[in-house]
Coordinates of C-alpha atoms and ligand atoms in Angstrom, one line a residue:
X1 CA 45.7 -15.3 62.7
X2 CA 49.0 -13.6 61.3
X3 CA 49.6 -12.2 64.7
X4 CA 49.0 -16.2 66.0
X5 CA 50.9 -17.4 63.3
X6 CA 54.2 -15.3 64.0
X7 CA 54.0 -16.2 67.6
X8 CA 53.6 -20.0 66.7
X9 CA 56.7 -19.8 64.7
X10 CA 58.9 -18.3 67.3
X11 CA 57.9 -20.9 69.6
X12 CA 57.7 -23.9 67.3
X13 CA 60.7 -25.1 69.1
X14 CA 59.3 -25.1 72.7
X15 CA 55.6 -26.6 71.3
X16 CA 57.7 -29.7 69.8
X17 CA 59.0 -30.6 73.3
X18 CA 55.5 -30.5 74.4
X19 CA 53.6 -31.8 71.1
X20 CA 51.9 -35.3 72.6
X21 CA 50.3 -33.2 75.4
X22 CA 49.2 -30.3 72.5
X23 CA 47.8 -33.3 70.4
X24 CA 46.1 -34.8 73.3
X25 CA 44.4 -31.5 74.5
X26 CA 43.4 -31.2 70.6
X27 CA 41.5 -34.5 70.6
X28 CA 40.1 -33.8 73.8
X29 CA 38.6 -30.8 72.7
X30 CA 37.6 -32.3 69.3
X31 CA 35.7 -35.0 71.6
X32 CA 34.1 -32.5 74.0
X33 CA 32.5 -31.0 70.6
X34 CA 29.6 -33.4 70.1
X35 CA 29.3 -33.8 73.7
X36 CA 28.4 -30.2 74.2
X37 CA 26.2 -30.4 71.2
X38 CA 24.2 -33.4 72.5
X39 CA 23.0 -32.2 75.7
X40 CA 20.6 -29.5 74.4
X41 CA 18.9 -32.4 72.2
X42 CA 18.8 -34.1 75.7
X43 CA 16.6 -31.4 77.1
X44 CA 14.2 -31.3 73.8
X45 CA 13.6 -34.5 74.3
X46 CA 12.8 -34.0 77.8
X47 CA 10.2 -31.5 77.3
X48 CA 8.9 -32.5 74.1
X49 CA 8.6 -36.2 74.3
X50 CA 9.0 -37.0 78.2
X51 CA 7.0 -34.1 79.5
X52 CA 4.6 -33.1 76.8
X53 CA 3.7 -36.5 75.5
X54 CA 4.3 -38.2 78.6
X55 CA 6.6 -40.6 77.6
X56 CA 8.1 -42.2 81.0
X57 CA 10.3 -44.8 78.9
X58 CA 12.0 -42.0 77.3
X59 CA 12.9 -40.4 80.5
X60 CA 15.5 -43.0 81.8
X61 CA 17.0 -42.9 78.0
X62 CA 17.4 -38.9 79.0
X63 CA 18.9 -39.2 82.5
X64 CA 21.3 -41.7 81.4
X65 CA 21.9 -39.3 78.2
X66 CA 22.3 -36.3 80.6
X67 CA 24.4 -38.6 83.2
X68 CA 26.6 -40.1 80.5
X69 CA 27.3 -36.5 79.2
X70 CA 28.2 -35.0 82.4
X71 CA 30.6 -38.0 83.1
X72 CA 32.5 -37.8 79.8
X73 CA 32.3 -33.7 80.6
X74 CA 33.7 -34.3 83.8
X75 CA 36.8 -36.6 82.8
X76 CA 37.6 -34.6 79.6
X77 CA 37.8 -31.4 81.9
X78 CA 40.2 -33.1 84.3
X79 CA 42.3 -34.2 81.9
X80 CA 42.5 -31.0 79.4
X81 CA 43.4 -29.2 82.8
X82 CA 46.3 -31.7 83.3
X83 CA 47.5 -31.3 80.0
X84 CA 46.8 -27.8 80.1
X85 CA 49.4 -27.8 83.1
X86 CA 51.8 -30.0 81.5
X87 CA 51.9 -27.8 78.3
X88 CA 52.1 -25.0 80.7
X89 CA 54.6 -25.7 83.2
X90 CA 57.2 -27.7 80.5
X91 CA 56.7 -24.8 78.1
X92 CA 57.6 -21.8 81.0
X93 CA 60.3 -24.0 82.0
X94 CA 62.1 -24.3 79.0
X95 CA 61.6 -21.2 78.1
X96 CA 62.7 -18.9 81.5
X97 CA 65.8 -21.3 81.2
X98 CA 66.5 -20.2 77.6
X99 CA 65.6 -16.4 78.6
X100 CA 68.3 -16.5 81.2
X101 CA 70.6 -18.2 79.3
X102 CA 70.5 -15.6 77.0
X103 CA 70.9 -12.7 79.9
X104 CA 74.0 -14.6 81.1
X105 CA 75.6 -15.2 77.2
X106 CA 74.9 -11.6 76.6
X107 CA 77.9 -9.3 76.7
X108 CA 78.2 -7.3 80.2
X109 CA 78.3 -4.2 78.4
X110 CA 75.0 -4.8 76.8
X111 CA 73.0 -6.1 79.9
X112 CA 74.2 -3.8 82.4
X113 CA 72.7 -1.1 80.4
X114 CA 69.0 -2.8 81.0
X115 CA 66.8 -2.0 83.8
X116 CA 66.5 -4.7 86.3
X117 CA 63.0 -4.6 86.8
X118 CA 62.6 -5.0 83.2
X119 CA 64.9 -7.7 82.8
X120 CA 62.8 -9.7 85.6
X121 CA 59.3 -9.2 84.5
X122 CA 60.6 -10.0 80.9
X123 CA 62.0 -13.4 82.7
X124 CA 58.7 -14.3 85.2
X125 CA 55.7 -12.3 83.6
X126 CA 56.4 -12.2 80.0
X127 CA 57.2 -15.8 79.8
X128 CA 54.5 -16.6 82.3
X129 CA 52.2 -15.0 79.5
X130 CA 53.6 -17.1 76.8
X131 CA 53.5 -20.1 78.6
X132 CA 49.6 -19.7 78.1
X133 CA 49.7 -19.0 74.5
X134 CA 49.2 -22.8 73.3
X135 CA 46.4 -23.5 75.8
X136 CA 44.3 -20.5 75.3
X137 CA 45.3 -19.0 71.8
X138 CA 46.1 -22.2 69.5
X139 CA 43.7 -25.1 71.3
X140 CA 40.9 -22.9 72.9
X141 CA 40.6 -20.7 70.1
X142 CA 40.4 -23.3 67.4
X143 CA 37.7 -25.0 69.7
X144 CA 35.8 -21.8 70.2
X145 CA 36.0 -21.7 66.4
X146 CA 34.4 -24.8 65.8
X147 CA 32.1 -24.7 68.2
X148 CA 30.5 -20.9 67.1
X149 CA 30.8 -22.9 63.5
X150 CA 29.0 -25.6 64.6
X151 CA 26.4 -23.9 66.8
X152 CA 25.8 -21.1 63.7
X153 CA 24.5 -24.3 61.4
X154 CA 22.5 -26.1 64.0
X155 CA 21.0 -22.8 65.1
X156 CA 20.0 -22.1 61.4
X157 CA 18.9 -25.7 60.8
X158 CA 16.2 -25.4 64.1
X159 CA 15.0 -22.0 62.3
X160 CA 17.5 -19.8 60.3
X161 CA 14.8 -16.9 61.2
X162 CA 14.9 -17.3 64.6
X163 CA 18.7 -17.4 64.2
X164 CA 19.0 -14.2 62.4
X165 CA 16.7 -12.2 64.8
X166 CA 18.9 -13.5 67.8
X167 CA 22.4 -12.7 65.9
X168 CA 21.1 -9.2 65.0
X169 CA 22.1 -7.9 68.5
X170 CA 25.6 -9.4 68.4
X171 CA 27.5 -6.5 66.4
X172 CA 26.4 -4.1 69.9
X173 CA 28.0 -7.0 71.9
X174 CA 30.9 -7.2 69.9
X175 CA 31.6 -3.3 69.8
X176 CA 30.8 -2.6 73.8
X177 CA 33.0 -5.8 74.4
X178 CA 35.8 -4.2 72.5
X179 CA 35.2 -0.9 73.8
X180 CA 35.9 -2.4 77.4
X181 CA 38.9 -4.9 76.0
X182 CA 40.7 -1.8 74.7
X183 CA 40.1 -0.1 78.3
X184 CA 41.3 -2.9 80.0
X185 CA 44.0 -3.5 77.8
X186 CA 45.6 0.1 78.1
X187 CA 45.6 0.2 81.8
X188 CA 47.1 -3.1 81.8
X189 CA 49.8 -1.7 80.1
X190 CA 50.4 1.0 82.2
X191 CA 50.3 -0.7 85.1
X192 CA 52.9 -3.1 83.8
X193 CA 55.3 -0.2 83.2
X194 CA 54.7 1.3 86.8
X195 CA 55.3 -2.1 87.9
X196 CA 58.6 -2.4 86.0
X197 CA 59.5 0.9 87.4
X198 CA 58.5 -0.1 91.0
X199 CA 60.3 -3.4 91.0
X200 CA 64.0 -1.7 90.0
X201 CA 63.4 0.9 92.7
X202 CA 62.4 -1.8 95.5
X203 CA 65.1 -4.0 94.6
X204 CA 67.5 -1.0 94.5
X205 CA 66.2 0.1 97.9
X206 CA 66.4 -2.9 99.7
X207 CA 69.7 -4.4 98.3
X208 CA 71.6 -1.0 99.2
X209 CA 69.4 -0.4 102.5
X210 CA 72.8 0.1 104.5
X211 CA 74.0 2.6 102.0
X212 CA 70.7 4.5 102.2
X213 CA 70.8 4.0 106.1
X214 CA 74.0 5.8 106.1
X215 CA 73.0 8.3 104.1
X216 CA 69.9 9.4 105.9
X217 CA 67.7 8.9 102.6
X218 CA 65.6 6.7 103.7
X219 CA 62.8 9.1 104.0
X220 CA 63.3 9.7 99.7
X221 CA 62.9 6.1 99.1
X222 CA 60.0 5.8 101.4
X223 CA 58.1 8.7 99.7
X224 CA 59.2 7.0 95.9
X225 CA 57.6 3.6 97.6
X226 CA 54.7 5.4 98.5
X227 CA 54.2 7.6 94.9
X228 CA 54.4 3.9 93.0
X229 CA 51.8 2.4 95.7
X230 CA 49.6 5.6 94.9
X231 CA 49.7 5.2 91.2
X232 CA 49.5 1.7 91.4
X233 CA 46.4 2.1 93.4
X234 CA 44.7 4.8 91.5
X235 CA 45.3 2.5 88.2
X236 CA 44.1 -0.3 90.3
X237 CA 40.8 1.3 90.9
X238 CA 40.5 2.5 87.2
X239 CA 41.3 -1.3 86.4
X240 CA 38.7 -2.8 88.8
X241 CA 36.1 0.0 87.2
X242 CA 36.8 -1.9 83.8
X243 CA 36.6 -5.0 85.1
X244 CA 33.0 -4.2 86.9
X245 CA 31.9 -3.0 83.3
X246 CA 32.8 -6.3 82.1
X247 CA 30.9 -8.2 84.5
X248 CA 27.9 -6.4 84.4
X249 CA 27.8 -6.6 81.0
X250 CA 28.5 -10.3 81.1
X251 CA 25.3 -10.6 83.4
X252 CA 23.4 -8.5 81.0
X253 CA 24.3 -10.8 78.1
X254 CA 24.0 -13.9 80.2
X255 CA 20.8 -13.3 81.5
X256 CA 19.4 -10.9 79.1
X257 CA 20.4 -11.2 75.6
X258 CA 20.7 -15.1 75.5
X259 CA 17.6 -15.8 77.7
X260 CA 15.2 -13.3 77.5
X261 CA 15.7 -12.1 73.8
X262 CA 15.6 -15.5 72.9
X263 CA 12.5 -16.5 75.0
X264 CA 10.7 -13.7 73.4
X265 CA 11.5 -14.1 69.7
X266 CA 11.1 -18.2 70.7
X267 CA 7.5 -17.7 72.2
X268 CA 6.6 -15.7 68.7
X269 CA 7.5 -18.5 66.7
X270 CA 6.0 -21.1 69.3
X271 CA 2.5 -19.5 69.6
X272 CA 2.5 -19.2 65.8
X273 CA 3.1 -23.3 66.2
X274 CA 6.6 -23.2 63.8
X275 CA 8.2 -24.3 66.9
X276 CA 7.9 -26.7 70.0
X277 CA 8.7 -25.6 73.4
X278 CA 11.4 -28.2 73.4
X279 CA 13.0 -27.1 70.5
X280 CA 12.8 -23.8 71.9
X281 CA 14.7 -24.6 74.8
X282 CA 17.2 -26.2 72.7
X283 CA 17.6 -23.3 70.5
X284 CA 18.3 -21.4 73.5
X285 CA 20.9 -23.7 75.0
X286 CA 22.6 -23.8 71.5
X287 CA 22.4 -19.9 71.2
X288 CA 24.1 -19.7 74.4
X289 CA 26.8 -21.9 73.3
X290 CA 27.1 -19.9 70.1
X291 CA 27.3 -16.6 71.8
X292 CA 30.1 -17.8 74.5
X293 CA 32.1 -19.1 72.0
X294 CA 31.8 -16.3 69.7
X295 CA 32.6 -14.2 73.0
X296 CA 35.8 -16.5 73.5
X297 CA 36.8 -16.2 70.4
X298 CA 36.7 -12.4 70.5
X299 CA 38.0 -12.3 74.2
X300 CA 41.0 -14.5 72.6
X301 CA 41.3 -11.7 70.0
X302 CA 41.9 -9.0 72.5
X303 CA 44.1 -10.9 74.7
X304 CA 46.6 -11.4 71.8
X305 CA 46.5 -7.9 70.7
X306 CA 47.2 -7.1 74.7
X307 CA 49.7 -9.8 75.2
X308 CA 51.6 -8.9 72.2
X309 CA 54.2 -6.5 73.4
X310 CA 54.8 -9.0 76.1
X311 CA 55.3 -12.1 73.8
X312 CA 57.5 -9.8 71.5
X313 CA 59.6 -8.5 74.7
X314 CA 60.4 -12.4 75.3
X315 CA 61.5 -12.7 71.4
X316 CA 63.7 -10.0 71.5
X317 CA 65.3 -11.1 74.3
X318 CA 66.5 -13.8 71.9
X319 CA 68.0 -11.6 69.5
X320 CA 69.8 -9.9 72.7
X321 CA 73.8 -10.1 71.0
X322 CA 75.9 -12.6 71.7
X323 CA 79.1 -13.0 73.9
X324 CA 81.6 -14.1 71.3
X325 CA 82.2 -18.1 72.4
X326 CA 86.0 -18.0 71.7
X327 CA 87.9 -19.8 69.2
X328 CA 91.1 -20.5 70.9
X329 CA 91.2 -22.1 74.4
X330 CA 94.1 -20.6 76.1
X331 CA 95.3 -22.9 79.5
X332 CA 98.1 -20.7 80.4
X333 CA 100.0 -17.4 80.0
X334 CA 103.5 -18.1 78.6
X335 CA 105.1 -15.1 77.6
X336 CA 102.9 -11.6 78.3
X337 CA 99.8 -9.7 78.1
X338 CA 100.2 -6.8 75.3
X339 CA 97.6 -3.6 75.2
X340 CA 98.6 -2.5 71.7
X341 CA 97.4 1.2 71.1
X342 CA 93.7 0.3 72.9
X343 CA 91.1 2.8 72.7
X344 CA 87.8 2.6 74.9
X345 CA 85.0 4.6 75.5
X346 CA 81.7 3.7 77.6
X347 CA 79.3 6.5 75.9
X348 CA 80.7 7.3 72.2
X349 CA 82.7 10.3 72.0
X350 CA 83.8 10.4 75.7
X351 CA 87.3 8.7 75.3
X352 CA 87.9 6.6 78.8
X353 CA 91.2 4.9 77.6
X354 CA 93.3 6.7 75.0
X355 CA 96.2 5.0 73.0
X356 CA 97.2 2.7 75.6
X357 CA 100.2 0.5 74.7
X358 CA 101.4 -1.6 77.8
X359 CA 103.2 -4.7 77.9
X360 CA 103.2 -7.1 81.4
X361 CA 105.2 -10.3 81.0
X362 CA 104.4 -13.5 82.7
X363 CA 105.3 -13.4 86.5
X364 CA 105.3 -9.3 86.7
X365 CA 103.8 -7.9 89.7
X366 CA 102.8 -4.4 88.6
X367 CA 101.0 -1.8 90.3
X368 CA 98.7 0.8 88.2
X369 CA 98.5 4.5 90.1
X370 CA 96.6 7.1 89.0
X371 CA 94.1 9.5 90.0
X372 CA 90.5 8.6 90.3
X373 CA 88.5 8.4 87.2
X374 CA 91.7 8.1 85.1
X375 CA 90.7 4.5 83.8
X376 CA 92.4 2.1 86.0
X377 CA 89.5 -0.3 86.5
X378 CA 88.3 0.2 83.0
X379 CA 91.6 -1.2 81.6
X380 CA 91.4 -4.5 84.0
X381 CA 87.9 -5.0 82.7
X382 CA 89.1 -4.5 78.9
X383 CA 91.5 -7.2 80.0
X384 CA 88.5 -9.8 81.4
X385 CA 86.9 -9.0 78.2
X386 CA 84.0 -7.3 79.9
X387 CA 84.0 -4.7 77.6
X388 CA 84.6 -4.5 73.7
X389 CA 87.6 -2.2 73.1
X390 CA 87.1 0.1 70.4
X391 CA 90.4 0.2 68.4
X392 CA 93.6 -1.4 69.2
X393 CA 94.4 -5.0 70.3
X394 CA 94.8 -7.0 73.6
X395 CA 97.3 -9.6 73.0
X396 CA 97.4 -13.0 75.5
X397 CA 100.5 -14.2 74.6
X398 CA 100.1 -13.8 70.5
X399 CA 96.4 -14.4 70.6
X400 CA 93.7 -11.2 70.7
X401 CA 91.6 -11.7 73.4
X402 CA 88.5 -11.4 71.3
X403 CA 89.2 -14.6 70.2
X404 CA 89.2 -16.2 73.5
X405 CA 85.8 -16.4 75.7
X406 CA 85.0 -14.6 78.4
X407 CA 84.5 -18.0 80.5
X408 CA 88.3 -18.6 79.0
X409 CA 89.3 -15.5 80.3
X410 CA 87.6 -15.7 84.0
X411 CA 89.5 -19.0 84.2
X412 CA 92.8 -17.2 83.6
X413 CA 92.4 -14.1 85.5
X414 CA 91.1 -13.9 89.2
X415 CA 89.8 -10.2 89.9
X416 CA 89.2 -9.1 93.7
X417 CA 87.4 -5.6 92.4
X418 CA 86.4 -2.7 94.2
X419 CA 82.8 -3.4 94.7
X420 CA 83.2 -7.4 95.2
X421 CA 79.7 -9.1 95.4
X422 CA 79.3 -11.7 98.1
X423 CA 76.1 -13.8 98.1
X424 CA 73.9 -14.2 101.3
X425 CA 75.1 -17.7 101.8
X426 CA 77.8 -19.3 104.2
X427 CA 81.2 -18.6 103.4
X428 CA 81.6 -22.3 101.9
X429 CA 78.8 -21.5 99.6
X430 CA 80.4 -18.2 98.7
X431 CA 83.8 -20.2 97.9
X432 CA 81.9 -23.0 96.0
X433 CA 80.7 -20.4 93.8
X434 CA 84.4 -19.1 92.3
X435 CA 85.4 -23.2 91.9
X436 CA 82.6 -25.5 92.5
X437 CA 85.3 -28.7 92.2
X438 CA 87.3 -27.2 95.5
X439 CA 88.1 -29.5 98.1
X440 CA 87.8 -29.0 101.7
X441 CA 91.8 -28.9 101.5
X442 CA 91.9 -26.4 98.5
X443 CA 89.5 -23.9 100.7
X444 CA 91.6 -24.1 103.9
X445 CA 94.6 -23.3 101.9
X446 CA 92.8 -20.4 100.1
X447 CA 91.6 -18.7 103.1
X448 CA 95.2 -19.3 105.1
X449 CA 96.6 -17.6 102.2
X450 CA 94.0 -14.8 102.2
X451 CA 94.6 -14.6 105.9
X452 CA 90.9 -15.0 106.5
X453 CA 91.3 -19.2 107.7
X454 CA 92.0 -17.6 111.7
X455 CA 88.6 -15.9 111.4
X456 CA 86.6 -18.3 109.8
X457 CA 87.8 -20.9 112.8
X458 CA 86.9 -18.3 115.4
X459 CA 83.2 -18.5 114.2
X460 CA 80.9 -20.7 116.0
X461 CA 79.8 -22.3 112.3
X462 CA 83.2 -22.1 110.8
X463 CA 82.5 -22.4 107.1
X464 CA 79.1 -22.7 107.1
X465 CA 78.8 -18.9 108.6
X466 CA 76.3 -17.2 106.8
X467 CA 77.3 -14.0 105.9
X468 CA 74.4 -11.8 105.0
X469 CA 73.3 -10.0 102.0
X470 CA 76.2 -8.9 99.9
X471 CA 78.5 -9.6 103.0
X472 CA 77.0 -7.4 105.7
X473 CA 77.9 -9.5 108.5
X474 CA 82.0 -9.0 107.6
X475 CA 83.5 -6.0 108.1
X476 CA 85.4 -4.4 104.5
X477 CA 88.5 -6.2 105.4
X478 CA 86.8 -9.6 106.1
X479 CA 84.9 -9.0 102.9
X480 CA 87.9 -8.3 100.7
X481 CA 89.8 -11.4 102.3
X482 CA 87.2 -13.7 101.7
X483 CA 87.1 -12.3 98.0
X484 CA 90.6 -12.9 97.8
X485 CA 90.3 -16.5 98.8
X486 CA 87.4 -17.1 96.1
X487 CA 89.9 -15.6 93.6
X488 CA 92.9 -18.0 94.7
X489 CA 90.4 -21.2 94.9
X490 CA 90.5 -21.0 90.8
X491 CA 94.0 -21.1 90.4
X492 CA 94.4 -17.9 87.8
X493 CA 97.4 -17.4 85.8
X494 CA 97.0 -13.5 86.5
X495 CA 95.4 -12.0 89.8
X496 CA 94.3 -8.8 89.3
X497 CA 93.3 -6.5 92.6
X498 CA 91.5 -3.8 92.2
X499 CA 92.4 -1.5 95.4
X500 CA 91.6 -4.8 97.0
X501 CA 93.9 -4.2 99.7
X502 CA 92.5 -1.1 100.4
X503 CA 90.1 -2.0 103.6
X504 CA 93.0 -4.1 104.9
X505 CA 95.4 -3.1 108.0
X506 CA 98.7 -3.2 107.2
X507 CA 99.7 -6.8 108.7
X508 CA 97.1 -8.6 106.8
X509 CA 98.1 -6.8 103.4
X510 CA 101.8 -8.1 104.2
X511 CA 100.6 -11.6 105.1
X512 CA 98.5 -11.7 101.6
X513 CA 101.2 -10.5 99.6
X514 CA 103.8 -12.3 101.1
X515 CA 101.5 -15.6 100.5
X516 CA 101.2 -14.5 97.1
X517 CA 104.7 -14.0 96.0
X518 CA 105.7 -17.6 98.2
X519 CA 102.9 -19.5 96.6
X520 CA 102.5 -18.4 93.3
X521 CA 105.9 -17.7 92.3
X522 CA 104.7 -17.7 88.4
X523 CA 101.6 -15.9 89.0
X524 CA 101.2 -12.7 87.2
X525 CA 99.9 -10.0 89.8
X526 CA 98.6 -6.7 88.6
X527 CA 97.7 -4.1 91.6
X528 CA 95.4 -1.2 91.1
X529 CA 96.4 1.1 93.9
X530 CA 96.2 4.3 96.0
X531 CA 98.5 2.8 98.5
X532 CA 102.2 3.6 98.2
X533 CA 103.2 0.2 100.7
X534 CA 101.3 -1.6 97.8
X535 CA 103.0 -0.1 95.2
X536 CA 106.3 -0.7 96.4
X537 CA 106.3 -4.4 96.2
X538 CA 106.2 -3.8 92.3
X539 CA 108.6 -4.4 89.9
X540 CA 107.0 -1.8 87.3
X541 CA 104.8 0.8 88.5
X542 CA 102.6 2.2 85.8
X543 CA 100.9 5.8 86.0
X544 CA 98.0 6.7 84.4
X545 CA 96.4 10.1 83.7
X546 CA 92.9 10.7 81.8
X547 CA 93.5 7.7 80.2
X548 CA 96.5 7.2 78.8
X549 CA 99.7 5.7 80.2
X550 CA 101.4 8.7 81.3
X551 CA 104.8 7.3 82.8
X552 CA 106.1 4.0 83.6
X553 CA 109.2 2.1 85.4
X554 CA 110.2 1.2 88.7
X555 CA 110.3 3.2 91.9
X556 CA 113.5 4.9 91.5
X557 CA 112.8 5.8 88.0
X558 CA 109.9 7.5 88.8
X559 CA 110.2 8.8 92.4
X560 CA 112.2 11.9 90.5
X561 CA 110.6 12.2 87.2
X562 CA 106.7 12.1 87.4
X563 CA 104.8 15.0 89.3
X564 CA 101.9 12.2 90.2
X565 CA 104.3 9.4 91.6
X566 CA 106.3 12.5 93.5
X567 CA 102.7 13.6 95.2
X568 CA 101.8 9.9 96.1
X569 CA 105.2 9.3 97.5
X570 CA 105.0 12.6 99.2
X571 CA 101.3 11.7 101.1
X572 CA 102.9 8.5 102.7
X573 CA 103.3 7.9 106.1
X574 CA 106.6 8.2 108.0
X575 CA 106.7 4.4 108.4
X576 CA 106.0 3.8 104.7
X577 CA 108.6 6.4 104.0
X578 CA 111.3 4.7 105.7
X579 CA 110.4 1.3 104.4
X580 CA 111.3 2.8 101.0
X581 CA 114.3 4.6 101.8
X582 CA 115.8 2.3 103.8
Ligands
ATP1 N1 79.7 1.0 83.3 C1 80.4 2.6 82.8 N2 79.3 3.2 82.1 C2 79.9 4.9 82.0 N3 80.9 5.3 82.2 C3 81.5 4.6 83.1 C4 81.6 3.2 83.7 N4 82.2 2.8 84.3 C5 83.2 3.4 84.6 N5 82.9 4.9 83.6 C6 83.6 5.9 83.7 O1 84.9 6.0 82.9 C7 85.8 6.8 83.7 C8 86.9 5.9 84.2 O2 86.4 4.9 84.8 P1 87.3 3.6 86.3 O3 86.4 3.1 86.8 O4 88.0 2.7 84.9 O5 88.6 5.1 86.9 P2 89.4 4.5 87.9 O6 90.8 5.2 87.4 O7 89.2 3.4 88.3 O8 89.0 5.5 89.1 P3 88.8 4.8 90.6 O9 90.3 5.3 91.4 O10 88.2 5.5 91.2 O11 88.7 3.7 90.9 C9 85.4 7.1 84.8 O12 84.9 8.9 83.9 C10 84.0 6.9 84.8 O13 83.1 7.6 85.1
MG2 MG1 88.3 2.3 90.1

């Protein structure tokens, strides 16, 4: 009961929305109790009065009574089913929406550590399990308890000695049921845990199928897939075994315990003329009801225990940390972005950024260079507010960015990351995801600026061309250009290109850079780059080394003083060299 109340307390807000359906369902169940209790009495009249005393008039009363009870029962069952569905659907809809909102509202750094399969099961299967709680664990449970109470009282009223004798077998039933229930619970938990890993693995293998094919690792994934299937098949067999035990035992209960046992004991009392044959039939019916309601209450008790971890997982979602909502709303950058002694690590004790001091003025075009893994992308992610820095402050003008919401920061900063995500939708839909208010003209302008417009118009379906999962139907350069168009469509104040132009040929890169320079004169551009040609356009170059800013300055200041920069310049092609020194 304590557990039931605990779950109820956690979902009371959702129950409130369907309170009328819940009340309706309770009322219907209350009405159905006397209807259930009346049927055995009708049987008794049929045997004792109609058959034994040959009272043909009562035959018609019995017929009308039976038809009436059947009709009311059918109507009640139909309405109950409808209300149960209504409660389940409304409940699941709201709860799932809130769980999804919780995922979205949690800090990126928190949610990225979670397992995709586990998150999916939480949102789909666990929420579904909770959707049945009100109908099963509240209404049906109460109905079971009430019916049990009334049938016990009625059975005792008919014959307390028969009731006591029949009830003596119940503890055995209770023990066997609990043993089977516990076994089923154990297997279900194992199946769930394997399923969660199986979903993640299948999700990854389908999402990254191209990469897997390129690496020739299909066999590895097929083996893993087969492995999961084998484990699930073994567990499935075990589960079927328990299901079979349950079925056999149920059959034994309903045919032998409730019928044979009751008729044997009852025959003794009939022979002693303590009860009539009709009363025995009525008693047998009541005892069946007593038995099934007791079983149903016990099954609910076991199901509550089995499902509790799933309920708990949904409640745990509600205590996921929330991203700061942002107290301050920033519309534009007036002065500068400033990193003030910023330190950061993904894993405790392994610093990725170390005491970073950096100022990026409005309208600057800066380039960040440095060896792979030195922390360039991390710096951009921190600026976007995707992670909380450990110490230090990042200022947006004079405002600490921890006071600005991530959504607000995403409006201010357009990003074209190394691993751009494009959805398996049309080009238009992908662009509208970036800015749902964009007009046709906005889209054309952004695509022109990103030098992708001609490619789009060459496609038979133009903007309606579907680009495949993660944009597989596009080349690397086309994907980047489309991502750039999407970023531009948001009219950001600052734009961050994380090696965004690495897959572009020089001509496309020049066109994009010229467009950006021309159209967004007030735009602040941060380019994280390895390519010298991109770096050269920058007013200021930041050289990063092992999470620190090793040097910063113009090309002329760095070309003779910074070793990494000198190496970078040395690695240039002749054409690039000509461009610098001309
Ligand atoms: N989500 C993460 N969790 C844990 N460690 C991470 C995560 N992302 C990056 N790192 C680690 O942080 C360090 C800096 O990574 P970052 O992506 O900032 O490098 P980078 O300078 O952008 O490199 P590249 O030039 O290869 O893109 C690396 O050692 C990387 O392994
Ligand atoms: Mg990077």
